[in-house]
């Protein structure tokens, strides 16, 4: 089983990203998927998490994810506020939306670090919502590149099942662009 | 032969006299002087305040008005409400009545 | 790949109610049930569900509307949680005493005071004496399947059924749910035949006062006193396990999914220690049992699916060979111990079962309970019982006590 924690701010779409990943993984052939939001009330802008579990067998645990195999950080300003590293297993992967390169992202330790300027991708391809760039969808592309768990094909299928055709296409463009733009730095030995 | 109750929830039908012969409860009995009773005098449906106010529904709004003494409890509300003062409450249960 | 949708527990419950062609919905929103009520109102608005959605000002009225509608022959649905369930408590007794096949989802949430919006099972456990059938779901697939089965059970035995599932943990978590077709559900579920037909041409009084003793009516039929009428409710519930097992069997035949009747087991045939719970925690317990097996401990898990009527015969059979029974309950009967624990011990009375039984209160107010904590608790209990302790008092799991 792979456990993913999405670190975002309320309103950035961490919950939806977790859902689309679950859908994509299911299409990929994983029989066990769950996605869950932070339980309880949230505010726009406050740090929130969402989680996705992916397994080849149906999932029988619904407790909260403690230590993730993969963390996706939707907003690099969270790195100063939330202990992301403390929630990722040794040897795990941390994917960050940032214009920094992996070695400058400020993550040391036994982790693979992947970075992509998802904000830049969304702005360039004009994927916006209420004046702000939608960065959750592009990060699915980064996830695919950094982990190889889901294919672009199935992310596209999942998007098409959830969004009207034009929106799905636009979203998928950002997924592809982010996939191309993701840089991965493997953990040192 | 007493049949067993097959119902699985409580239900019942309304029926006259379910609580017994409540006419036995009276100390005073209503007596109507039909010469003062408006529907009787006018020979048409009118007034019937006694029927409207009776808490036991024992007044029959006919011509003449009739009170079912099997169940009338003698509360006296009909006498109180009658605008023609046609009803008098008379002592019940005198010896050898 | 089967046609599964990745949906939350609330979505699964709403979908099930729609597939069952419910005719009246009266529900008041409360976290974490709200989305369930919202989705149903959207179904009605869009015409996908041809039902009357009655807006009420509170849960007491919600249950009252359900009672009225069910009495005139409508298939009804409602849902609530926590203090909402508590608010309708007197009407729960009324619905059961009226023998109405109402199906209600209880999205389990802790009760105030203090306030909690998070999951535990105190709300539904506190209703176990009302005469409602109570079923607990371990995942979202089971939620959908159990709501459908609930209508068949309720409409066969004429008792209301409460389908319980954990708030947030299941209600808000998405997972794959295979959804049967409307046609298949319609085939499985015959139309509701009320036991009383309200007819203006044959007026009746429903549920008036029943006196302490039986007495003949004006037609000479000996009519029940209060106690006989209530005894009929208990007799019906005594026979309900038969119906539950049969409905489960029919459902498995029609849809290919078997959720186990009164309870389900996981690796219990040769188990020395059995973990038990109700709801999603029972699923977590299977993960813990597997982990314990990896360490050489012969562990198994039992999920109590139906809490009322209590599976007293089944539990004697299933726990018979265990040396230790470790319970994890998201509720407690204050002043004593967890309800499941007491009921199990009572069921074991006279059976010869002398296993060590250790009750744990876990997860109150949404405190997360992880499989590794269950594993640690079981190992701790086993260590104590192996050291000779026979009486293991109730432990509050992962709680700062004293």
XYZ file of C-alpha atoms in Angstrom:
688
model
C 0.000 0.000 0.000
C 1.099 3.560 -0.739
C -0.083 6.374 1.485
C -0.140 9.932 0.187
C -0.641 13.103 2.213
C -1.525 16.322 0.424
C -0.482 19.468 2.271
C -2.359 22.537 1.160
C -4.290 25.550 2.258
C -8.085 25.523 2.413
C -9.385 26.421 -1.043
C -6.388 25.207 -3.031
C -8.000 21.898 -3.924
C -6.053 19.380 -1.884
C -9.220 17.357 -1.288
C -10.107 17.253 -4.993
C -6.533 16.320 -5.911
C -6.679 13.435 -3.433
C -9.952 12.310 -4.998
C -8.719 12.474 -8.587
C -5.619 10.547 -7.637
C -7.832 7.849 -6.084
C -9.929 7.691 -9.257
C -6.837 7.514 -11.448
C -5.322 4.782 -9.340
C -8.531 2.777 -9.508
C -8.524 3.088 -13.287
C -4.883 2.022 -13.210
C -6.015 -1.265 -11.666
C -5.550 -0.714 -7.949
C -8.565 -2.343 -6.308
C -8.010 -0.528 -3.031
C -8.232 3.247 -2.991
C -9.491 5.738 -0.443
C -9.363 9.493 -0.291
C -10.238 11.585 2.706
C -10.257 15.279 3.613
C -9.149 16.763 6.920
C -12.014 15.895 9.229
C -13.754 18.874 10.687
C -14.353 22.508 9.844
C -11.798 24.346 7.711
C -11.175 27.900 6.559
C -9.897 29.256 3.304
C -6.143 29.726 3.594
C -5.647 27.618 6.714
C -3.292 24.632 6.436
C -5.238 21.473 5.621
C -4.337 17.962 4.639
C -6.018 15.347 2.513
C -4.960 11.770 2.054
C -5.065 9.065 -0.556
C -4.387 5.390 0.018
C -3.563 3.157 -2.937
C -3.338 -0.616 -2.729
C -3.700 -3.578 -5.031
C -6.143 -5.147 -2.557
C -9.313 -3.577 -1.150
C -8.509 -1.316 1.758
C -9.582 -2.274 5.267
C -8.113 0.584 7.224
C -9.815 3.925 7.518
C -7.775 5.481 10.299
C -5.801 8.595 9.411
C -2.548 8.267 7.532
C 0.305 8.660 10.017
C 3.421 8.418 7.909
C 3.090 8.911 4.174
C 5.108 7.304 1.449
C 4.552 10.394 -0.668
C 3.819 13.960 0.370
C 2.548 16.551 -2.059
C 2.984 20.134 -0.918
C 0.635 22.441 -2.787
C 2.085 25.591 -1.286
C 5.771 25.917 -0.431
C 5.042 28.499 2.264
C 3.656 25.596 4.275
C 7.150 24.179 4.646
C 7.866 26.822 7.248
C 4.643 26.184 9.177
C 3.932 22.464 8.967
C 6.324 19.620 9.734
C 6.040 17.876 6.385
C 9.242 15.816 6.753
C 7.951 14.466 10.072
C 5.006 12.875 8.257
C 6.974 11.116 5.495
C 8.677 7.739 5.812
C 12.400 7.498 5.309
C 13.054 6.961 1.638
C 9.755 8.504 0.728
C 9.014 11.143 -1.871
C 8.214 14.802 -1.297
C 6.701 16.692 -4.234
C 6.553 20.466 -3.940
C 4.902 23.230 -5.898
C 7.775 25.720 -6.037
C 9.881 27.646 -8.490
C 12.991 26.385 -6.641
C 15.001 23.434 -7.881
C 14.896 20.318 -5.650
C 18.302 21.004 -4.099
C 17.178 24.518 -3.116
C 13.793 23.484 -1.763
C 15.095 23.151 1.766
C 14.422 19.445 2.222
C 17.345 17.475 3.541
C 17.306 13.921 4.725
C 16.513 10.567 3.192
C 13.813 11.677 0.752
C 13.396 11.874 -2.989
C 12.456 15.468 -3.734
C 10.529 16.510 -6.827
C 9.706 20.103 -7.689
C 7.533 21.737 -10.296
C 6.384 25.316 -10.687
C 2.708 24.333 -10.734
C 1.678 27.937 -10.092
C 3.654 28.977 -13.180
C 2.076 26.207 -15.269
C -1.435 27.183 -14.192
C -0.805 30.878 -14.858
C 0.736 30.178 -18.268
C -2.119 27.894 -19.353
C -4.641 30.164 -17.707
C -6.096 27.559 -15.398
C -7.668 29.890 -12.883
C -10.457 29.884 -10.348
C -11.777 33.049 -8.767
C -8.641 34.940 -9.695
C -6.171 32.377 -8.336
C -4.183 29.764 -10.273
C -5.493 26.205 -9.866
C -2.430 24.276 -8.827
C -3.932 21.004 -7.633
C -4.434 19.499 -11.083
C -0.938 20.222 -12.408
C 0.481 18.565 -9.325
C -1.157 15.319 -10.415
C 1.239 15.447 -13.372
C 4.152 15.880 -11.001
C 2.879 12.942 -8.975
C 2.788 10.738 -12.061
C 6.336 11.753 -13.042
C 7.842 11.434 -9.590
C 6.209 8.153 -8.534
C 5.108 6.348 -11.694
C 2.128 4.983 -9.753
C -0.459 6.364 -12.135
C -0.225 7.055 -15.847
C -1.101 10.311 -17.602
C -3.665 8.334 -19.547
C -5.602 7.388 -16.449
C -5.320 10.839 -14.930
C -6.926 12.133 -18.108
C -9.682 9.511 -17.879
C -10.361 10.474 -14.263
C -10.521 14.171 -15.165
C -12.902 13.458 -18.027
C -15.195 11.507 -15.710
C -15.405 14.407 -13.282
C -15.350 17.528 -15.463
C -17.110 18.772 -18.582
C -15.070 18.144 -21.754
C -13.554 21.616 -22.205
C -12.547 21.920 -18.545
C -11.127 18.403 -18.555
C -8.971 19.217 -21.594
C -7.669 22.430 -20.104
C -6.912 20.713 -16.808
C -5.139 17.871 -18.571
C -2.924 20.326 -20.467
C -1.618 21.531 -17.141
C -1.117 17.938 -15.974
C 1.017 17.230 -19.034
C 2.955 20.466 -18.765
C 3.699 19.864 -15.082
C 4.723 16.292 -15.868
C 7.279 17.639 -18.343
C 8.431 20.332 -15.954
C 8.938 18.150 -12.873
C 12.533 17.798 -11.724
C 13.433 14.913 -9.457
C 16.392 14.636 -7.133
C 16.850 11.207 -5.619
C 17.835 10.902 -1.984
C 21.559 10.672 -1.326
C 22.430 6.943 -0.929
C -65.980 -17.375 21.217
C -63.396 -14.743 22.002
C -61.039 -14.103 19.040
C -57.359 -13.271 19.687
C -56.140 -9.790 18.780
C -54.042 -10.113 15.629
C -53.049 -6.478 15.419
C -49.360 -5.695 15.849
C -49.971 -2.070 16.623
C -52.611 -0.449 18.731
C -55.645 0.638 16.844
C -59.287 0.882 17.605
C -62.517 2.054 16.081
C -64.718 4.690 17.622
C -67.845 3.250 19.173
C -70.647 4.664 21.282
C -70.455 3.926 24.961
C -66.845 2.725 25.036
C -66.454 4.057 28.573
C -69.665 2.548 29.834
C -73.114 3.991 30.619
C -71.956 7.440 31.616
C -75.554 8.584 32.072
C -75.264 6.955 35.488
C -72.836 9.664 36.517
C -75.499 12.400 36.557
C -76.791 14.288 39.505
C -78.725 16.778 37.337
C -80.630 16.034 34.153
C -81.277 18.510 31.306
C -84.923 19.060 30.447
C -85.821 20.978 27.279
C -88.865 23.245 27.092
C -89.429 22.922 23.348
C -91.786 25.926 23.301
C -88.697 28.045 23.880
C -86.329 26.063 21.625
C -85.657 28.070 18.420
C -85.375 25.231 15.854
C -88.578 23.657 17.204
C -90.489 26.912 17.175
C -89.252 27.948 13.736
C -89.520 24.413 12.373
C -86.097 24.692 10.737
C -82.423 24.187 11.526
C -81.222 27.086 13.659
C -79.188 27.845 16.778
C -78.105 24.344 17.966
C -75.664 25.904 20.415
C -76.480 23.090 22.831
C -75.260 20.588 20.244
C -72.156 22.663 19.511
C -71.159 23.052 23.139
C -71.980 19.579 24.443
C -68.639 18.009 25.410
C -70.028 14.496 25.143
C -71.720 14.743 21.749
C -75.008 13.449 23.192
C -77.165 16.183 21.736
C -78.895 15.364 18.469
C -79.362 18.492 16.353
C -82.767 17.564 15.041
C -86.307 18.922 15.237
C -86.966 18.500 18.121
C -83.527 18.586 19.773
C -82.930 15.300 21.604
C -80.476 14.494 24.347
C -79.238 10.914 24.777
C -79.769 10.347 28.465
C -77.891 7.005 28.341
C -74.675 8.974 28.117
C -75.430 12.565 29.171
C -73.309 13.311 32.248
C -75.407 16.265 33.369
C -72.669 18.860 33.140
C -75.163 21.642 32.445
C -73.210 23.400 29.717
C -76.175 23.153 27.316
C -78.421 24.873 29.843
C -75.786 27.522 30.463
C -75.280 28.252 26.752
C -78.896 28.088 25.498
C -79.757 31.665 24.440
C -83.501 31.046 24.902
C -83.064 29.561 28.355
C -84.982 26.547 27.086
C -83.055 23.994 29.138
C -83.391 23.474 32.870
C -81.235 21.171 34.985
C -83.459 19.017 37.191
C -82.377 16.956 40.177
C -81.707 13.313 39.261
C -81.854 10.241 41.425
C -84.666 11.001 43.827
C -85.901 8.002 45.651
C -88.379 5.997 43.554
C -87.727 8.079 40.402
C -13.139 -3.720 -13.663
C -16.647 -3.645 -12.251
C -18.649 -0.451 -12.446
C -17.627 0.955 -9.117
C -17.915 4.605 -8.223
C -15.449 6.168 -5.827
C -17.804 7.777 -3.369
C -18.212 8.781 0.251
C -20.373 6.962 2.761
C -22.940 9.742 2.592
C -23.086 9.458 -1.183
C -23.483 5.680 -0.891
C -26.359 6.013 1.562
C -28.141 8.607 -0.576
C -27.711 6.458 -3.644
C -29.153 3.450 -1.838
C -32.196 5.400 -0.694
C -32.751 6.538 -4.266
C -32.394 2.996 -5.612
C -35.015 1.889 -3.073
C -37.536 4.388 -4.497
C -38.214 5.996 -1.153
C -41.316 8.151 -1.298
C -40.880 10.527 1.602
C -37.703 11.997 3.021
C -37.770 14.193 6.093
C -34.348 15.006 7.438
C -32.713 17.822 9.316
C -29.071 18.588 8.624
C -26.361 17.847 11.184
C -22.651 17.248 10.778
C -21.532 14.714 9.503
C -24.832 13.650 7.940
C -25.512 16.902 6.079
C -24.278 15.875 2.648
C -26.553 12.840 2.748
C -29.618 15.022 3.200
C -28.339 17.522 0.616
C -27.761 14.868 -2.032
C -31.246 13.441 -1.501
C -32.780 16.876 -1.862
C -30.832 17.290 -5.121
C -32.162 13.957 -6.370
C -35.716 15.087 -5.613
C -35.139 18.514 -7.165
C -33.747 17.018 -10.361
C -36.480 14.399 -10.586
C -34.091 11.466 -10.253
C -35.983 10.515 -7.125
C -39.719 10.933 -7.181
C -40.263 11.606 -3.538
C -41.636 14.254 -1.287
C -38.876 16.014 0.645
C -40.454 17.466 3.741
C -38.505 20.289 5.317
C -38.692 20.147 9.082
C -37.377 22.375 11.813
C -35.735 19.655 13.846
C -35.043 15.965 14.167
C -37.984 15.261 16.459
C -40.246 16.504 13.687
C -38.234 14.598 11.088
C -39.023 11.302 12.797
C -42.614 12.393 13.381
C -43.099 13.068 9.676
C -41.592 9.657 8.928
C -44.010 8.028 11.352
C -46.974 9.743 9.734
C -45.880 8.978 6.199
C -45.011 5.365 6.947
C -48.390 4.892 8.606
C -50.205 5.870 5.415
C -48.094 3.484 3.366
C -45.120 5.482 2.100
C -41.583 4.078 2.100
C -39.671 6.656 4.107
C -36.056 7.546 4.785
C -34.286 9.785 7.203
C -30.817 10.224 8.627
C -29.202 11.970 11.519
C -26.310 11.925 13.987
C -25.450 12.536 17.591
C -27.631 15.149 19.274
C -30.052 14.990 16.368
C -30.667 11.340 17.164
C -31.018 12.219 20.806
C -33.573 14.894 19.933
C -35.790 12.312 18.227
C -35.365 9.736 20.965
C -38.967 9.654 22.144
C -40.117 9.189 18.553
C -37.773 6.247 18.122
C -39.765 4.454 20.806
C -42.940 5.578 19.072
C -41.864 4.283 15.672
C -40.921 0.896 17.072
C -44.087 0.621 19.128
C -46.094 1.482 16.026
C -44.253 -1.279 14.144
C -43.290 0.975 11.258
C -40.612 -0.127 8.761
C -38.725 3.153 8.796
C -35.087 3.018 7.695
C -32.764 5.618 9.129
C -29.053 6.126 8.719
C -27.231 7.151 11.856
C -23.952 8.755 10.885
C -22.213 8.036 14.151
C -20.959 11.030 16.047
C -20.190 11.670 19.685
C -22.743 13.376 21.878
C -22.516 16.567 23.931
C -21.486 17.642 26.515
C -18.849 18.592 25.710
C -19.610 19.199 22.041
C -17.991 16.958 19.488
C -18.633 16.846 15.783
C -16.388 13.845 15.344
C -16.989 10.130 15.268
C -17.941 7.793 18.018
C -20.901 5.458 18.538
C -22.403 6.779 21.751
C -25.350 8.201 19.830
C -26.648 4.923 18.448
C -25.593 2.746 21.390
C -27.736 4.958 23.592
C -30.771 3.951 21.496
C -30.379 0.206 21.825
C -33.424 -0.200 24.078
C -35.895 1.462 21.730
C -36.884 -1.573 19.679
C -35.048 -0.519 16.518
C -32.956 -3.032 14.632
C -29.363 -1.732 14.633
C -26.815 -2.587 11.963
C -23.224 -1.347 11.751
C -21.354 -0.946 8.453
C -17.640 -1.481 8.053
C -17.157 0.333 4.719
C -19.057 2.306 2.097
C -19.966 -0.734 0.004
C -21.612 -2.178 3.059
C -23.481 1.088 3.650
C -25.091 0.924 0.230
C -25.888 -2.773 0.469
C -27.180 -2.565 4.039
C -29.610 0.293 3.372
C -31.150 -1.750 0.571
C -31.316 -4.851 2.761
C -32.714 -2.759 5.613
C -35.909 -2.017 3.708
C -36.482 -5.667 3.021
C -35.843 -6.567 6.639
C -37.960 -3.747 8.038
C -40.885 -4.400 5.727
C -40.843 -8.108 6.539
C -40.698 -7.949 10.323
C -42.382 -4.550 10.749
C -39.746 -2.949 12.875
C -37.685 0.143 12.102
C -34.021 -0.309 11.151
C -31.112 1.982 11.986
C -28.150 1.649 9.614
C -25.119 3.054 11.424
C -21.831 4.162 9.931
C -18.920 6.119 11.318
C -19.041 9.867 10.840
C -16.172 11.350 8.797
C -14.244 8.079 8.822
C -16.745 6.580 6.391
C -19.230 9.373 5.702
C -16.563 11.665 4.237
C -14.010 9.157 2.951
C -14.214 8.072 -0.667
C -13.752 4.460 -1.680
C -14.961 2.171 -4.480
C -18.621 1.165 -4.263
C -20.242 -1.098 -6.809
C -23.713 0.220 -7.428
C -26.473 -2.125 -8.542
C -28.885 -1.068 -11.237
C -32.241 0.443 -10.376
C -33.958 -2.468 -12.113
C -32.087 -5.040 -10.058
C -32.927 -3.290 -6.805
C -36.578 -3.004 -7.778
C -36.585 -6.730 -8.436
C -34.990 -7.417 -5.053
C -37.256 -5.128 -3.072
C -40.994 -5.669 -3.455
C -43.283 -2.676 -2.745
C -44.070 -1.851 0.873
C -47.295 -3.342 2.223
C -48.312 -1.441 5.351
C -49.882 -3.426 8.177
C -52.489 -0.717 8.683
C -54.415 0.968 5.914
C -55.743 4.362 6.882
C -59.078 4.649 5.170
C -61.546 7.487 5.632
C -64.386 5.060 4.997
C -63.256 2.903 7.899
C -61.982 5.380 10.486
C -59.707 4.172 13.245
C -57.760 5.593 16.112
C -54.076 4.677 15.995
C -51.983 4.258 19.100
C -54.356 5.569 21.728
C -53.979 4.605 25.351
C -53.812 0.891 26.021
C -54.763 -0.059 29.536
C -52.768 -2.394 31.770
C -55.049 -5.350 31.125
C -56.575 -7.012 28.100
C -60.234 -6.279 27.562
C -62.890 -7.195 25.031
C -63.927 -4.593 22.516
C -67.514 -3.850 21.490
C -67.399 -6.801 19.070
C -66.284 -9.250 21.744
C -62.698 -9.581 20.526
C -60.267 -9.738 23.408
C -57.977 -6.793 22.745
C -54.407 -6.570 23.926
C -53.296 -4.635 26.904
C -50.125 -2.561 26.675
C -47.932 -5.419 27.757
C -49.153 -7.845 25.080
C -48.614 -5.264 22.385
C -45.074 -4.658 23.557
C -44.460 -8.381 23.847
C -45.366 -8.678 20.179
C -42.580 -6.220 19.345
C -40.066 -8.306 21.262
C -41.301 -11.520 19.631
C -40.875 -9.973 16.222
C -37.344 -8.909 17.098
C -36.606 -12.419 18.401
C -37.471 -13.749 14.958
C -35.621 -10.994 13.084
C -32.209 -12.748 12.914
C -33.833 -15.350 10.677
C -35.002 -12.605 8.322
C -31.646 -10.836 8.427
C -29.807 -14.008 7.470
C -32.274 -14.769 4.711
C -32.147 -11.253 3.272
C -28.348 -11.364 3.342
C -28.449 -14.684 1.508
C -30.890 -13.358 -1.111
C -28.786 -10.242 -1.566
C -25.610 -12.278 -2.006
C -27.384 -14.342 -4.638
C -28.723 -11.314 -6.483
C -25.685 -9.028 -6.220
C -22.726 -11.218 -5.319
C -21.859 -9.580 -2.000
C -22.221 -11.328 1.347
C -21.830 -9.182 4.459
C -22.350 -11.989 6.914
C -25.866 -11.886 8.348
C -25.673 -11.084 12.074
C -21.871 -10.973 12.235
C -18.821 -11.685 10.104
C -15.512 -13.308 10.942
C -11.904 -12.983 9.802
C -9.476 -15.845 10.492
C -11.324 -17.011 13.607
C -11.397 -20.771 12.959
C -8.117 -21.416 14.789
C -7.842 -18.096 16.616
C -6.598 -17.995 20.197
C -7.372 -14.318 20.546
C -10.272 -12.581 18.850
C -10.532 -8.833 18.364
C -14.030 -7.411 18.001
C -15.724 -4.158 17.223
C -18.593 -2.632 15.276
C -18.338 -0.492 12.170
C -15.143 0.722 10.523
C -13.060 -0.199 13.563
C -13.931 -3.839 12.930
C -12.312 -3.528 9.492
C -9.246 -1.984 11.108
C -9.272 -4.949 13.529
C -8.808 -7.347 10.604
C -5.636 -5.466 9.657
C -4.467 -5.749 13.277
C -5.285 -9.472 13.318
C -3.205 -9.982 10.186
C -0.312 -8.069 11.728
C -0.523 -10.176 14.893
C -0.466 -13.337 12.802
C 2.757 -12.092 11.169
C 4.200 -12.091 14.682
C 3.060 -15.640 15.335
C -0.018 -14.825 17.393
C -3.123 -16.726 16.241
C -5.446 -13.758 16.054
C -8.786 -13.322 14.365
C -11.448 -10.642 14.207
C -15.211 -10.609 14.518
C -17.326 -7.733 13.263
C -20.656 -7.470 15.015
C -22.873 -6.401 12.139
C -26.235 -6.496 13.922
C -26.213 -5.211 17.492
C -29.988 -5.335 17.978
C -31.398 -7.894 18.001
C -28.271 -9.187 19.680
C -26.716 -12.260 18.007
C -26.598 -14.217 21.255
C -26.518 -17.642 19.622
C -24.007 -16.702 16.951
C -21.530 -15.246 19.416
C -21.458 -18.396 21.519
C -20.567 -20.340 18.392
C -17.984 -17.927 17.041
C -16.062 -17.131 20.236
C -16.199 -20.607 21.731
C -12.593 -21.623 21.185
C -10.923 -18.286 21.871
C -8.844 -17.906 24.997
C -9.013 -14.134 24.945
C -11.577 -11.731 23.551
C -10.398 -8.158 23.116
C -13.147 -5.630 22.468
C -12.828 -2.107 21.097
C -15.932 0.014 21.542
C -16.570 3.601 20.543
C -19.055 4.050 23.368
C -19.671 3.140 26.986
C -22.684 2.637 29.202
C -21.591 5.166 31.779
C -21.525 3.733 35.236
C -20.593 0.308 33.943
C -18.817 -0.827 30.778
C -19.245 -0.952 27.012
C -22.606 -2.247 25.849
C -21.090 -4.850 23.545
C -18.982 -6.214 26.388
C -21.922 -6.595 28.769
C -24.112 -8.133 26.096
C -21.416 -10.633 25.117
C -20.870 -11.691 28.699
C -24.613 -12.130 29.122
C -24.788 -14.232 25.969
C -21.930 -16.403 27.250
C -23.729 -17.064 30.524
C -24.256 -20.779 30.922
C -22.368 -21.589 27.727
C -19.151 -22.650 29.414
C -17.136 -19.936 27.669
C -14.553 -18.712 30.124
C -12.261 -16.661 27.907
C -10.616 -13.570 29.290
C -12.632 -10.622 28.065
C -10.949 -7.240 27.946
C -13.036 -4.238 26.965
C -11.465 -1.081 25.544
C -13.137 2.261 25.152
C -11.579 3.721 22.013
C -11.923 6.599 19.622
C -14.365 8.756 21.549
C -14.967 12.167 20.048
C -13.114 11.228 16.873
C -9.799 10.208 18.429
C -8.158 8.219 15.635
C -7.650 4.522 16.298
C -4.895 2.879 14.284
C -4.325 -0.782 13.597
C -0.946 -0.609 15.315
C -2.668 0.613 18.506
C -5.033 -2.356 18.366
C -2.042 -4.647 17.936
C -0.274 -3.111 20.930
C -3.426 -3.328 23.044
C -3.927 -6.993 22.218
C -0.318 -7.826 23.055
C -0.609 -5.948 26.343
C -3.814 -7.807 27.248
C -2.299 -11.151 26.351
C 0.798 -10.422 28.447
C -1.358 -9.599 31.463
C -3.596 -12.618 31.099
C -0.624 -14.902 30.551
C 0.868 -13.502 33.755
C -2.235 -14.761 35.541
C -4.552 -11.733 35.565
C -8.137 -12.966 35.052
C -10.042 -9.726 35.489
C -8.950 -7.128 32.972
C -10.858 -3.965 33.764
C -12.009 -1.707 30.971
C -9.095 0.195 29.427
C -9.495 3.601 27.809
C -7.281 3.300 24.731
C -4.720 6.022 24.107
C -6.352 8.313 26.623
C -4.673 10.419 29.294
C -6.368 9.088 32.416
C -5.616 9.764 36.083
